[in-house]
Short mmCIF file of C-alpha atoms in Angstrom, two decimals:
data_model
loop_
_atom_site.label_atom_id
_atom_site.label_comp_id
_atom_site.label_asym_id
_atom_site.label_seq_id
_atom_site.Cartn_x
_atom_site.Cartn_y
_atom_site.Cartn_z
CA UNK A 81 0.00 0.00 0.00
CA UNK A 82 1.22 3.50 -0.84
CA UNK A 83 0.57 6.43 1.49
CA UNK A 84 0.57 10.10 0.47
CA UNK A 85 0.37 12.83 3.12
CA UNK A 86 -0.97 16.29 2.38
CA UNK A 87 -3.95 18.59 2.51
CA UNK A 88 -6.86 16.55 1.14
CA UNK A 89 -9.28 18.54 -1.04
CA UNK A 90 -12.84 17.25 -0.66
CA UNK A 91 -14.98 18.91 -3.35
CA UNK A 92 -18.12 17.10 -2.18
CA UNK A 93 -18.05 18.53 1.34
CA UNK A 94 -16.24 21.82 0.59
CA UNK A 95 -13.42 21.11 3.00
CA UNK A 96 -9.67 20.74 3.18
CA UNK A 97 -7.93 18.82 5.95
CA UNK A 98 -4.49 17.40 6.60
CA UNK A 99 -4.68 13.72 5.83
CA UNK A 100 -3.20 10.55 4.45
CA UNK A 101 -4.33 9.06 1.15
CA UNK A 102 -4.02 5.27 1.15
CA UNK A 103 -3.65 3.63 -2.27
CA UNK A 104 -3.84 -0.12 -2.80
CA UNK A 105 -3.19 -1.29 -6.37
CA UNK A 106 -5.13 1.19 -8.50
CA UNK A 107 -7.80 2.38 -6.05
CA UNK A 108 -8.28 4.65 -3.09
CA UNK A 109 -8.26 2.23 -0.15
CA UNK A 110 -8.84 4.87 2.50
CA UNK A 111 -8.41 8.50 3.53
CA UNK A 112 -7.29 9.39 7.08
CA UNK A 113 -8.24 12.77 8.53
CA UNK A 114 -5.28 14.02 10.60
CA UNK A 115 -6.65 17.42 11.52
CA UNK A 116 -6.77 20.98 10.25
CA UNK A 117 -5.35 22.20 6.94
CA UNK A 118 -1.59 22.80 7.11
CA UNK A 119 -0.22 24.98 4.26
CA UNK A 120 3.29 23.65 4.87
CA UNK A 121 2.15 20.43 3.16
CA UNK A 122 1.22 20.08 -0.52
CA UNK A 123 -2.43 19.79 -1.58
CA UNK A 124 -3.95 16.57 -2.91
CA UNK A 125 -6.95 17.02 -5.16
CA UNK A 126 -8.81 15.50 -8.12
CA UNK A 127 -7.26 15.70 -11.58
CA UNK A 128 -8.38 18.27 -14.13
CA UNK A 129 -10.53 17.59 -17.20
CA UNK A 130 -10.68 19.49 -20.49
CA UNK A 131 -14.44 19.39 -21.13
CA UNK A 132 -14.19 19.87 -24.90
CA UNK A 133 -11.14 19.61 -27.12
CA UNK A 134 -10.21 18.66 -30.66
CA UNK A 135 -6.89 16.95 -29.97
CA UNK A 136 -6.03 17.07 -33.66
CA UNK A 137 -5.72 20.87 -33.47
CA UNK A 138 -2.66 20.44 -31.26
CA UNK A 139 -1.12 18.69 -34.29
CA UNK A 140 -0.33 15.81 -31.92
CA UNK A 141 -1.68 12.30 -31.62
CA UNK A 142 -3.72 11.58 -28.46
CA UNK A 143 -0.76 9.79 -26.86
CA UNK A 144 1.59 12.73 -27.44
CA UNK A 145 -1.08 15.21 -26.35
CA UNK A 146 -1.42 13.36 -23.05
CA UNK A 147 2.32 13.62 -22.34
CA UNK A 148 2.03 17.41 -22.35
CA UNK A 149 -1.38 17.60 -20.64
CA UNK A 150 -0.32 15.60 -17.56
CA UNK A 151 2.43 18.14 -16.89
CA UNK A 152 -0.31 20.53 -15.82
CA UNK A 153 -2.50 18.23 -13.74
CA UNK A 154 -4.86 17.16 -16.53
CA UNK A 155 -5.86 13.50 -16.38
CA UNK A 156 -8.75 13.38 -18.85
CA UNK A 157 -10.26 15.06 -21.88
CA UNK A 158 -13.68 15.10 -23.47
CA UNK A 159 -12.38 14.70 -27.01
CA UNK A 160 -14.26 15.29 -30.24
CA UNK A 161 -12.40 13.58 -33.13
CA UNK A 162 -14.38 15.65 -35.62
CA UNK A 163 -11.29 16.82 -37.49
CA UNK A 164 -9.87 13.42 -38.39
CA UNK A 165 -13.39 12.11 -39.08
CA UNK A 166 -13.78 14.71 -41.82
CA UNK A 167 -10.60 13.34 -43.39
CA UNK A 168 -10.87 9.58 -42.79
CA UNK A 169 -14.35 8.86 -41.41
CA UNK A 170 -14.81 5.82 -39.14
CA UNK A 171 -11.18 4.80 -39.69
CA UNK A 172 -10.04 8.15 -38.30
CA UNK A 173 -12.18 7.94 -35.16
CA UNK A 174 -10.94 4.42 -34.47
CA UNK A 175 -7.35 5.58 -34.97
CA UNK A 176 -7.81 8.18 -32.22
CA UNK A 177 -9.35 5.66 -29.84
CA UNK A 178 -6.67 3.05 -30.53
CA UNK A 179 -3.83 5.52 -30.09
CA UNK A 180 -5.37 6.92 -26.91
CA UNK A 181 -5.56 3.41 -25.44
CA UNK A 182 -1.75 3.11 -25.56
CA UNK A 183 -1.19 5.56 -22.68
CA UNK A 184 -2.39 5.87 -19.05
CA UNK A 185 -4.68 8.86 -19.70
CA UNK A 186 -8.47 8.99 -19.76
CA UNK A 187 -9.77 9.98 -23.19
CA UNK A 188 -13.53 10.30 -23.27
CA UNK A 189 -14.26 10.29 -26.99
CA UNK A 190 -17.37 11.51 -28.75
CA UNK A 191 -18.84 10.54 -32.10
CA UNK A 192 -18.76 13.44 -34.56
CA UNK A 193 -22.35 14.36 -35.39
CA UNK A 194 -21.81 16.33 -38.60
CA UNK A 195 -19.41 14.75 -41.08
CA UNK A 196 -19.12 16.47 -43.41
CA UNK A 197 -19.95 19.58 -41.41
CA UNK A 198 -21.85 21.09 -44.35
CA UNK A 199 -22.63 20.28 -47.96
CA UNK A 200 -20.87 23.50 -49.00
CA UNK A 201 -17.32 22.12 -48.84
CA UNK A 202 -15.35 19.08 -49.98
CA UNK A 203 -14.50 16.64 -47.20
CA UNK A 204 -12.70 13.32 -47.25
CA UNK A 205 -15.41 11.19 -45.68
CA UNK A 206 -18.99 10.88 -44.47
CA UNK A 207 -20.49 9.47 -41.30
CA UNK A 208 -23.96 8.12 -41.90
CA UNK A 209 -26.49 7.27 -39.17
CA UNK A 210 -25.37 3.63 -39.16
CA UNK A 211 -21.75 4.73 -38.65
CA UNK A 212 -22.75 7.01 -35.77
CA UNK A 213 -24.69 4.22 -34.06
CA UNK A 214 -21.81 1.78 -34.47
CA UNK A 215 -19.30 4.20 -32.95
CA UNK A 216 -21.65 5.14 -30.10
CA UNK A 217 -21.63 1.51 -29.01
CA UNK A 218 -17.86 1.54 -28.35
CA UNK A 219 -16.88 1.59 -24.64
CA UNK A 220 -14.50 4.55 -25.11
CA UNK A 221 -17.32 6.70 -26.51
CA UNK A 222 -19.37 8.59 -23.92
CA UNK A 223 -21.28 11.19 -25.94
CA UNK A 224 -22.41 12.57 -29.29
CA UNK A 225 -20.08 15.42 -30.21
CA UNK A 226 -21.17 18.97 -30.96
CA UNK A 227 -24.27 19.17 -33.15
CA UNK A 228 -23.03 21.95 -35.41
CA UNK A 229 -25.93 21.86 -37.82
CA UNK A 230 -28.12 23.95 -35.54
CA UNK A 231 -30.27 25.18 -38.45
CA UNK A 232 -31.06 21.55 -39.26
CA UNK A 233 -32.00 20.76 -35.66
CA UNK A 234 -34.15 23.87 -35.34
CA UNK A 235 -35.89 23.02 -38.62
CA UNK A 236 -36.31 19.43 -37.37
CA UNK A 237 -34.43 17.95 -40.29
CA UNK A 238 -34.86 14.16 -39.97
CA UNK A 239 -31.14 13.47 -40.49
CA UNK A 240 -30.02 15.61 -37.55
CA UNK A 241 -32.93 14.57 -35.32
CA UNK A 242 -32.28 10.86 -35.96
CA UNK A 243 -28.60 11.27 -35.02
CA UNK A 244 -29.43 13.11 -31.79
CA UNK A 245 -32.09 10.55 -30.85
CA UNK A 246 -29.72 7.66 -31.52
CA UNK A 247 -27.37 8.99 -28.85
CA UNK A 248 -30.12 9.76 -26.36
CA UNK A 249 -31.62 6.28 -26.76
CA UNK A 250 -28.22 4.80 -25.88
CA UNK A 251 -27.98 6.96 -22.76
CA UNK A 252 -25.25 9.17 -24.21
CA UNK A 253 -25.04 12.94 -23.74
CA UNK A 254 -25.34 15.25 -26.75
CA UNK A 255 -23.06 18.28 -27.05
CA UNK A 256 -24.29 21.53 -28.53
CA UNK A 257 -22.83 24.11 -30.87
CA UNK A 258 -25.08 27.13 -31.25
CA UNK A 259 -23.11 30.37 -31.69
CA UNK A 260 -25.43 33.35 -31.38
CA UNK A 261 -28.57 31.19 -31.32
CA UNK A 262 -31.02 32.83 -28.91
CA UNK A 263 -34.71 33.27 -28.17
CA UNK A 264 -37.19 30.78 -29.56
CA UNK A 265 -34.52 29.27 -31.82
CA UNK A 266 -32.40 28.40 -28.76
CA UNK A 267 -35.41 26.97 -26.92
CA UNK A 268 -36.19 24.71 -29.87
CA UNK A 269 -32.55 23.64 -30.38
CA UNK A 270 -31.89 22.64 -26.77
CA UNK A 271 -35.33 21.07 -26.30
CA UNK A 272 -34.17 18.21 -28.52
CA UNK A 273 -31.97 16.84 -25.73
CA UNK A 274 -28.80 18.84 -26.47
CA UNK A 275 -27.25 19.72 -23.12
CA UNK A 276 -24.11 21.88 -23.56
CA UNK A 277 -22.73 24.82 -25.50
CA UNK A 278 -19.13 26.00 -25.77
CA UNK A 279 -19.76 28.66 -28.41
CA UNK A 280 -21.14 31.53 -26.27
CA UNK A 281 -19.12 34.70 -26.79
CA UNK A 282 -21.18 37.19 -24.78
CA UNK A 283 -22.31 37.12 -21.17
CA UNK A 284 -25.95 37.74 -22.09
CA UNK A 285 -26.04 34.83 -24.52
CA UNK A 286 -24.49 32.46 -21.96
CA UNK A 287 -26.87 33.62 -19.21
CA UNK A 288 -29.87 33.05 -21.47
CA UNK A 289 -28.72 29.49 -22.17
CA UNK A 290 -27.96 28.84 -18.50
CA UNK A 291 -31.55 29.82 -17.77
CA UNK A 292 -32.63 27.09 -20.21
CA UNK A 293 -30.70 24.53 -18.19
CA UNK A 294 -27.83 24.30 -20.67
CA UNK A 295 -24.36 23.57 -19.31
CA UNK A 296 -22.02 26.33 -20.48
CA UNK A 297 -18.36 25.67 -21.21
CA UNK A 298 -15.90 28.52 -20.80
CA UNK A 299 -13.51 28.18 -23.72
CA UNK A 300 -9.97 29.50 -23.78
CA UNK A 301 -8.02 28.10 -26.72
CA UNK A 302 -5.20 29.35 -28.90
CA UNK A 303 -7.53 31.44 -31.08
CA UNK A 304 -11.00 31.53 -29.48
CA UNK A 305 -10.90 33.12 -26.04
CA UNK A 306 -14.09 33.58 -24.03
CA UNK A 307 -12.80 33.42 -20.44
CA UNK A 308 -12.94 37.16 -19.74
CA UNK A 309 -16.44 37.50 -21.16
CA UNK A 310 -17.97 34.52 -19.36
CA UNK A 311 -16.11 34.01 -16.06
CA UNK A 312 -18.37 36.48 -14.14
CA UNK A 313 -21.17 33.93 -14.51
CA UNK A 314 -19.20 31.32 -12.55
CA UNK A 315 -19.80 33.05 -9.21
CA UNK A 316 -23.49 32.09 -9.31
CA UNK A 317 -23.57 29.24 -11.87
CA UNK A 318 -20.48 27.12 -11.29
CA UNK A 319 -22.64 24.01 -10.80
CA UNK A 320 -23.67 24.38 -14.44
CA UNK A 321 -20.33 25.32 -16.03
CA UNK A 322 -17.06 23.72 -17.14
CA UNK A 323 -13.69 24.73 -18.59
CA UNK A 324 -12.43 23.73 -22.03
CA UNK A 325 -9.74 24.61 -24.56
CA UNK A 326 -11.49 23.46 -27.76
CA UNK A 327 -8.36 23.99 -29.87
CA UNK A 328 -4.85 24.26 -28.43
CA UNK A 329 -1.57 24.58 -30.29
CA UNK A 330 1.37 22.53 -28.95
CA UNK A 331 3.53 25.44 -27.79
CA UNK A 332 0.71 26.77 -25.60
CA UNK A 333 -0.11 23.28 -24.32
CA UNK A 334 3.51 22.96 -23.23
CA UNK A 335 3.04 26.09 -21.09
CA UNK A 336 -0.31 25.22 -19.48
CA UNK A 337 -3.75 23.71 -19.83
CA UNK A 338 -6.92 23.81 -17.69
CA UNK A 339 -4.75 24.65 -14.65
CA UNK A 340 -4.20 28.15 -16.08
CA UNK A 341 -7.94 28.75 -16.18
CA UNK A 342 -8.24 27.55 -12.58
CA UNK A 343 -5.58 30.01 -11.46
CA UNK A 344 -7.20 32.87 -13.35
CA UNK A 345 -10.63 32.04 -11.95
CA UNK A 346 -9.29 32.12 -8.38
CA UNK A 347 -7.64 35.47 -9.08
CA UNK A 348 -10.94 37.06 -10.15
CA UNK A 349 -12.73 35.85 -7.04
CA UNK A 350 -14.43 32.58 -8.01
CA UNK A 351 -14.77 30.25 -5.03
CA UNK A 352 -11.99 27.65 -4.79
CA UNK A 353 -14.36 24.68 -4.62
CA UNK A 354 -16.47 26.03 -7.48
CA UNK A 355 -13.34 26.28 -9.62
CA UNK A 356 -12.52 22.62 -9.00
CA UNK A 357 -16.08 21.58 -9.72
CA UNK A 358 -15.89 23.29 -13.11
CA UNK A 359 -12.47 21.75 -13.80
CA UNK A 360 -13.11 18.20 -12.61
CA UNK A 361 -16.37 17.21 -10.93
CA UNK A 362 -18.81 18.65 -13.47
CA UNK A 363 -17.33 17.08 -16.63
CA UNK A 364 -16.73 13.74 -14.89
CA UNK A 365 -20.35 13.50 -13.77
CA UNK A 366 -21.91 14.98 -16.89
CA UNK A 367 -20.10 12.71 -19.35
CA UNK A 368 -19.91 9.72 -16.98
CA UNK A 369 -16.13 9.56 -17.33
CA UNK A 370 -14.55 6.68 -15.37
CA UNK A 371 -12.31 9.00 -13.33
CA UNK A 372 -11.91 8.95 -9.56
CA UNK A 373 -12.69 12.07 -7.50
CA UNK A 374 -10.83 11.19 -4.29
CA UNK A 375 -13.41 8.92 -2.69
CA UNK A 376 -12.80 5.52 -1.14
CA UNK A 377 -13.14 2.67 -3.61
CA UNK A 378 -12.71 4.85 -6.68
CA UNK A 379 -9.86 4.83 -9.17
CA UNK A 380 -6.77 6.48 -7.69
CA UNK A 381 -6.73 9.51 -9.97
CA UNK A 382 -5.33 12.61 -8.28
CA UNK A 383 -2.86 15.47 -8.41
CA UNK A 384 -0.43 16.70 -5.77
CA UNK A 385 -0.35 20.51 -6.10
CA UNK A 386 2.26 22.91 -4.72
CA UNK A 387 -0.49 25.03 -3.12
CA UNK A 388 -4.15 25.86 -3.68
CA UNK A 389 -3.74 29.07 -5.71
CA UNK A 390 -1.00 28.58 -8.30
CA UNK A 391 -2.13 25.18 -9.65
CA UNK A 392 1.38 23.94 -10.32
CA UNK A 393 1.36 20.14 -10.33
CA UNK A 394 4.13 18.35 -8.44
CA UNK A 395 2.91 14.83 -9.19
CA UNK A 396 0.03 13.28 -11.15
CA UNK A 397 -1.46 9.82 -10.59
CA UNK A 398 -3.85 7.98 -12.93
CA UNK A 399 -5.19 4.59 -11.86
CA UNK A 400 -2.70 4.55 -9.01
CA UNK A 401 0.23 4.96 -11.40
CA UNK A 402 2.47 8.01 -11.05
CA UNK A 403 2.49 9.49 -14.56
CA UNK A 404 4.18 12.83 -13.87
CA UNK A 405 6.67 14.13 -11.32
CA UNK A 406 8.53 17.42 -11.11
CA UNK A 407 7.57 18.55 -14.59
CA UNK A 408 8.47 15.29 -16.34
CA UNK A 409 6.08 12.79 -17.91
CA UNK A 410 6.93 9.29 -16.68
CA UNK A 411 5.37 7.15 -19.41
CA UNK A 412 6.59 6.49 -22.93
CA UNK A 413 4.71 6.48 -26.22
CA UNK A 414 5.08 4.22 -29.25
CA UNK A 415 5.25 5.53 -32.84
CA UNK A 416 1.81 6.05 -34.35
CA UNK A 417 0.73 4.52 -37.63
CA UNK A 418 0.58 6.84 -40.63
CA UNK A 419 -2.94 7.16 -42.01
CA UNK A 420 -3.85 9.81 -44.55
CA UNK A 421 -6.16 10.92 -47.34
CA UNK A 422 -4.37 13.37 -49.60
CA UNK A 423 -4.65 13.51 -53.37
CA UNK A 424 -4.06 16.71 -55.33
CA UNK A 425 -1.38 18.44 -57.40
CA UNK A 426 0.57 21.68 -57.27
CA UNK A 427 -1.31 24.91 -57.82
CA UNK A 428 -0.11 27.59 -60.29
CA UNK A 429 0.00 31.38 -60.03
CA UNK A 430 -2.51 31.63 -62.86
CA UNK A 431 -5.06 29.63 -60.86
CA UNK A 432 -4.81 32.15 -58.02
CA UNK A 433 -5.48 35.22 -60.13
CA UNK A 434 -8.89 36.93 -60.08
CA UNK A 435 -9.91 39.00 -63.12
CA UNK A 436 -11.76 42.19 -62.22
CA UNK A 437 -15.20 42.00 -63.86
CA UNK A 438 -16.93 44.75 -61.91
CA UNK A 439 -17.41 48.50 -62.22
CA UNK A 440 -16.97 51.64 -60.12
CA UNK A 441 -19.80 50.51 -57.80
CA UNK A 442 -18.25 47.12 -57.14
CA UNK A 443 -17.00 46.36 -53.64
CA UNK A 444 -15.12 43.37 -52.28
CA UNK A 445 -16.87 41.33 -49.61
CA UNK A 446 -13.94 40.98 -47.22
CA UNK A 447 -13.70 38.52 -44.31
CA UNK A 448 -12.89 40.65 -41.25
CA UNK A 449 -11.16 38.84 -38.39
CA UNK A 450 -12.02 39.48 -34.74
CA UNK A 451 -8.95 38.69 -32.64
CA UNK A 452 -9.73 35.99 -30.08
CA UNK A 453 -13.06 35.04 -31.67
CA UNK A 454 -14.21 32.50 -34.26
CA UNK A 455 -16.96 34.87 -35.39
CA UNK A 456 -15.93 37.07 -38.31
CA UNK A 457 -17.52 40.17 -39.81
CA UNK A 458 -18.19 41.27 -43.36
CA UNK A 459 -16.51 44.45 -44.58
CA UNK A 460 -17.09 46.05 -47.98
CA UNK A 461 -13.97 47.53 -49.57
CA UNK A 462 -12.83 48.99 -52.87
CA UNK A 463 -10.88 46.31 -54.72
CA UNK A 464 -7.21 46.89 -55.47
CA UNK A 465 -6.88 46.25 -59.22
CA UNK A 466 -3.54 45.81 -61.01
CA UNK A 467 -3.36 44.77 -64.68
CA UNK A 468 -7.10 44.00 -64.61
CA UNK A 469 -6.60 41.56 -61.69
CA UNK A 470 -7.79 41.98 -58.08
CA UNK A 471 -4.75 41.78 -55.81
CA UNK A 472 -3.85 42.09 -52.14
CA UNK A 473 -3.61 45.58 -50.68
CA UNK A 474 -1.05 45.49 -47.88
CA UNK A 475 -1.59 49.15 -46.99
CA UNK A 476 -5.18 48.35 -45.97
CA UNK A 477 -4.37 44.85 -44.68
CA UNK A 478 -6.70 43.31 -47.28
CA UNK A 479 -4.97 40.10 -48.31
CA UNK A 480 -5.75 37.26 -50.66
CA UNK A 481 -6.94 34.06 -49.00
CA UNK A 482 -7.16 30.70 -50.79
CA UNK A 483 -8.77 27.34 -50.02
CA UNK A 484 -7.54 24.46 -52.19
CA UNK A 485 -9.17 21.01 -52.32
CA UNK A 486 -6.76 18.40 -50.94
CA UNK A 487 -8.87 15.34 -51.83
CA UNK A 488 -9.08 15.73 -55.61
CA UNK A 489 -7.85 18.03 -58.35
CA UNK A 490 -10.09 21.12 -58.46
CA UNK A 491 -9.71 24.88 -58.97
CA UNK A 492 -8.84 26.85 -55.83
CA UNK A 493 -11.36 29.21 -54.21
CA UNK A 494 -10.03 32.73 -53.73
CA UNK A 495 -11.29 35.63 -51.59
CA UNK A 496 -9.93 38.40 -49.36
CA UNK A 497 -9.41 38.75 -45.62
CA UNK A 498 -8.57 41.58 -43.24
CA UNK A 499 -6.75 41.21 -39.93
CA UNK A 500 -3.65 39.08 -40.53
CA UNK A 501 -1.36 42.09 -40.86
CA UNK A 502 1.15 40.37 -43.15
CA UNK A 503 3.63 42.72 -44.80
CA UNK A 504 5.28 40.10 -47.02
CA UNK A 505 5.17 36.42 -47.93
CA UNK A 506 2.46 33.87 -47.16
CA UNK A 507 1.44 31.15 -44.72
CA UNK A 508 -0.52 27.98 -45.42
CA UNK A 509 -1.94 25.01 -43.56
CA UNK A 510 -3.83 21.77 -44.11
CA UNK A 511 -5.34 22.19 -40.65
CA UNK A 512 -8.47 24.03 -41.82
CA UNK A 513 -11.72 23.42 -40.00
CA UNK A 514 -13.81 21.52 -40.76
CA UNK A 515 -12.81 19.65 -43.90
CA UNK A 516 -9.07 20.30 -43.72
CA UNK A 517 -8.44 21.39 -47.24
CA UNK A 518 -5.36 23.55 -47.76
CA UNK A 519 -5.83 27.17 -46.69
CA UNK A 520 -3.38 30.00 -47.33
CA UNK A 521 -3.12 33.76 -46.96
CA UNK A 522 -0.47 36.06 -48.39
CA UNK A 523 0.49 39.33 -49.98
CA UNK A 524 1.34 38.02 -53.45
CA UNK A 525 0.41 35.08 -55.67
CA UNK A 526 3.94 33.70 -55.97
CA UNK A 527 4.32 33.37 -52.21
CA UNK A 528 0.84 31.88 -51.80
CA UNK A 529 1.56 29.35 -54.54
CA UNK A 530 4.83 28.27 -52.87
CA UNK A 531 3.23 28.00 -49.43
CA UNK A 532 0.45 25.78 -50.80
CA UNK A 533 2.75 23.59 -52.84
CA UNK A 534 4.96 22.86 -49.83
CA UNK A 535 1.86 21.43 -48.15
CA UNK A 536 1.06 19.39 -51.27
CA UNK A 537 4.60 18.00 -51.28
CA UNK A 538 4.44 17.00 -47.62
CA UNK A 539 0.86 15.68 -47.89
CA UNK A 540 -0.05 17.83 -44.93
CA UNK A 541 1.51 20.46 -42.70
CA UNK A 542 1.84 24.15 -41.95
CA UNK A 543 4.18 26.33 -43.98
CA UNK A 544 5.65 29.80 -44.25
CA UNK A 545 7.23 31.58 -47.21
CA UNK A 546 9.10 34.87 -46.96
CA UNK A 547 11.66 36.16 -49.48
CA UNK A 548 13.95 33.21 -50.16
CA UNK A 549 13.14 31.49 -46.89
CA UNK A 550 10.64 28.64 -46.53
CA UNK A 551 9.62 26.61 -43.50
CA UNK A 552 7.31 23.68 -42.88
CA UNK A 553 6.08 21.46 -40.05
CA UNK A 554 5.07 18.18 -41.67
CA UNK A 555 1.80 16.59 -40.54
CA UNK A 556 1.68 13.16 -42.21
CA UNK A 557 -1.12 11.69 -40.07
CA UNK A 558 -4.35 12.64 -41.87
CA UNK A 559 -2.57 15.82 -42.95
CA UNK A 560 -3.36 17.32 -39.54
CA UNK A 561 -1.15 15.55 -36.97
CA UNK A 562 2.54 14.81 -36.55
CA UNK A 563 4.09 11.44 -35.81
CA UNK A 564 6.78 13.14 -33.73
CA UNK A 565 7.26 13.82 -30.02
CA UNK A 566 5.01 16.52 -28.56
CA UNK A 567 7.81 18.68 -27.15
CA UNK A 568 9.64 18.53 -30.49
CA UNK A 569 6.55 19.62 -32.44
CA UNK A 570 5.90 22.38 -29.90
CA UNK A 571 9.35 23.81 -30.68
CA UNK A 572 8.93 23.36 -34.44
CA UNK A 573 5.57 25.09 -34.35
CA UNK A 574 6.87 27.92 -32.17
CA UNK A 575 9.71 28.54 -34.65
CA UNK A 576 7.41 28.73 -37.67
CA UNK A 577 4.87 30.80 -35.75
CA UNK A 578 7.67 33.26 -34.91
CA UNK A 579 8.57 33.51 -38.59
CA UNK A 580 4.99 34.42 -39.45
CA UNK A 581 5.02 37.16 -36.82
CA UNK A 582 8.55 38.51 -36.97
CA UNK A 583 9.41 38.09 -40.65
CA UNK A 584 5.98 38.41 -42.27
CA UNK A 585 4.62 40.87 -39.73
CA UNK A 586 1.44 39.10 -38.59
CA UNK A 587 -0.18 40.99 -35.73
CA UNK A 588 -2.28 38.04 -34.55
CA UNK A 589 -1.54 36.10 -31.37
CA UNK A 590 -2.16 32.79 -33.18
CA UNK A 591 -2.00 33.34 -36.97
CA UNK A 592 -2.10 29.64 -37.90
CA UNK A 593 -4.98 28.80 -35.58
CA UNK A 594 -6.84 31.86 -36.85
CA UNK A 595 -6.15 30.82 -40.45
CA UNK A 596 -7.55 27.36 -39.77
CA UNK A 597 -10.89 28.87 -38.72
CA UNK A 598 -11.34 31.00 -41.84
CA UNK A 599 -12.81 27.91 -43.53
CA UNK A 600 -15.18 27.13 -40.63
CA UNK A 601 -18.51 27.66 -42.36
CA UNK A 602 -20.71 26.87 -39.34
CA UNK A 603 -19.49 29.98 -37.51
CA UNK A 604 -20.82 33.31 -38.87
CA UNK A 605 -20.33 35.59 -40.59
CA UNK A 606 -18.16 35.34 -43.68
CA UNK A 607 -15.89 32.34 -44.39
CA UNK A 608 -14.28 30.61 -47.40
CA UNK A 609 -14.65 26.98 -48.46
CA UNK A 610 -12.95 25.23 -51.37
CA UNK A 611 -16.18 25.90 -53.29
CA UNK A 612 -16.42 29.64 -52.69
CA UNK A 613 -17.17 32.53 -50.34
CA UNK A 614 -19.82 31.62 -47.78
CA UNK A 615 -22.23 33.71 -45.71
CA UNK A 616 -22.83 31.99 -42.39
CA UNK A 617 -25.94 34.05 -41.63
CA UNK A 618 -27.83 33.10 -44.77
CA UNK A 619 -26.03 29.72 -44.92
CA UNK A 620 -25.37 30.15 -48.63
CA UNK A 621 -22.63 31.12 -51.05
CA UNK A 622 -22.15 34.79 -51.75
CA UNK A 623 -20.26 36.56 -54.59
CA UNK A 624 -16.80 38.06 -54.09
CA UNK A 625 -17.96 41.39 -55.55
CA UNK A 626 -21.10 43.24 -54.58
CA UNK A 627 -22.51 46.44 -56.05
CA UNK A 628 -23.37 49.31 -53.69
#
């Protein structure tokens, strides 16, 4: 039997006491109460859970993701393999589950509910109702992942309703995805049995959904950041809220995870026990995750913290096994299999050119980025025309953006975006939500072409082109994940991210993550798919030029 002495955090009784935690094999055998809290001892509490994350966005396999997550006291994730499902379908979901099973970390996987996410883009696979039902029956699957087709649910489209009901009939939770959906539309959407939403970006919207009984997730990822807007609600609604990252790049994951949100919440006055409920108890109970919460007889899953304010993990235990100590992961990973779906050819400069066919009343419909948000705006702008072609205008930060089909040979879609701040060169990525075609932005066609063609050569990755310098992080697994060590990829990504900022001049905190969301059609307002410019409010294609 192993004995660990420290301040025991009991989130069921809202108390902390000096005690001894007795572990036999992989379970909590007993807990001895030795008296009052003593800050000279470390604190022993439940492990943290990321209540919604697309692991693929870290560009790491589940096993490599877990090696970085445990450094910060995370022991479980509620993981939506939507990204790889759009590339490889059932095979992709099973790859994630299989790889996750190779490490001592609790992955609670969901079944993607919308693959492809829309009919307005080219994806690599489809999940039909029969596929969804088959995956829901797997023991590692605890829920139906975010139902992004909220218009379909609200309109009671049989396809979406049948998928939701299939999960509910199997006793599985159904995650929501309803950005900006309010009023009667929200009532109708959540009445179908959908129980969460991680897409609220204003306090009023989140409060309205809390009043409907919806569980609200506070998201703080590499691009989408809603902590500041939503954390005030935690003081009265912590029982109905959770923390999540949604999408996290490897360099940021190396620095911190859910523990950073816990620390920030404490700093703004949220009750200590409420913070831990949001970070551990609530997701464990809601998704029925087989994770122990420091009770006798349960799995010995716990974290030894330095104190109760900084959330710096000294040691992490999962199933009684010490998996992290003093900032070092203690388990090894095995090389992942290479699975992919990539079939296209190099693009040419000529394919990227846009002839100007308008008049003096013509205005560009420009995608306008909102830093820290997935929601974009529409801005009308005079087109910059050179030699009868519409080109980027660096002086106004209106740059050409391209989405290029990775699954078959097809013409690229071209539009314009404002907010990247590039002064030269181009960046590109095959991590492009939701279908993961190649997406690029740049100041000139030659640079954009080179950035795209590097990705074609590597069959997946992120790239940068500036002057005579080119860089790439290869992502051979489904074109969205690396087969390399997490710490190595974190450094590689940080280097290429620095190039985009320091050499190209991007003013964004996360230019590659932001770029990946410019093809996310299910988030308003204006986005670009491989088939054309898309208006997320009307849910239809819209022309590049509009007369005013």
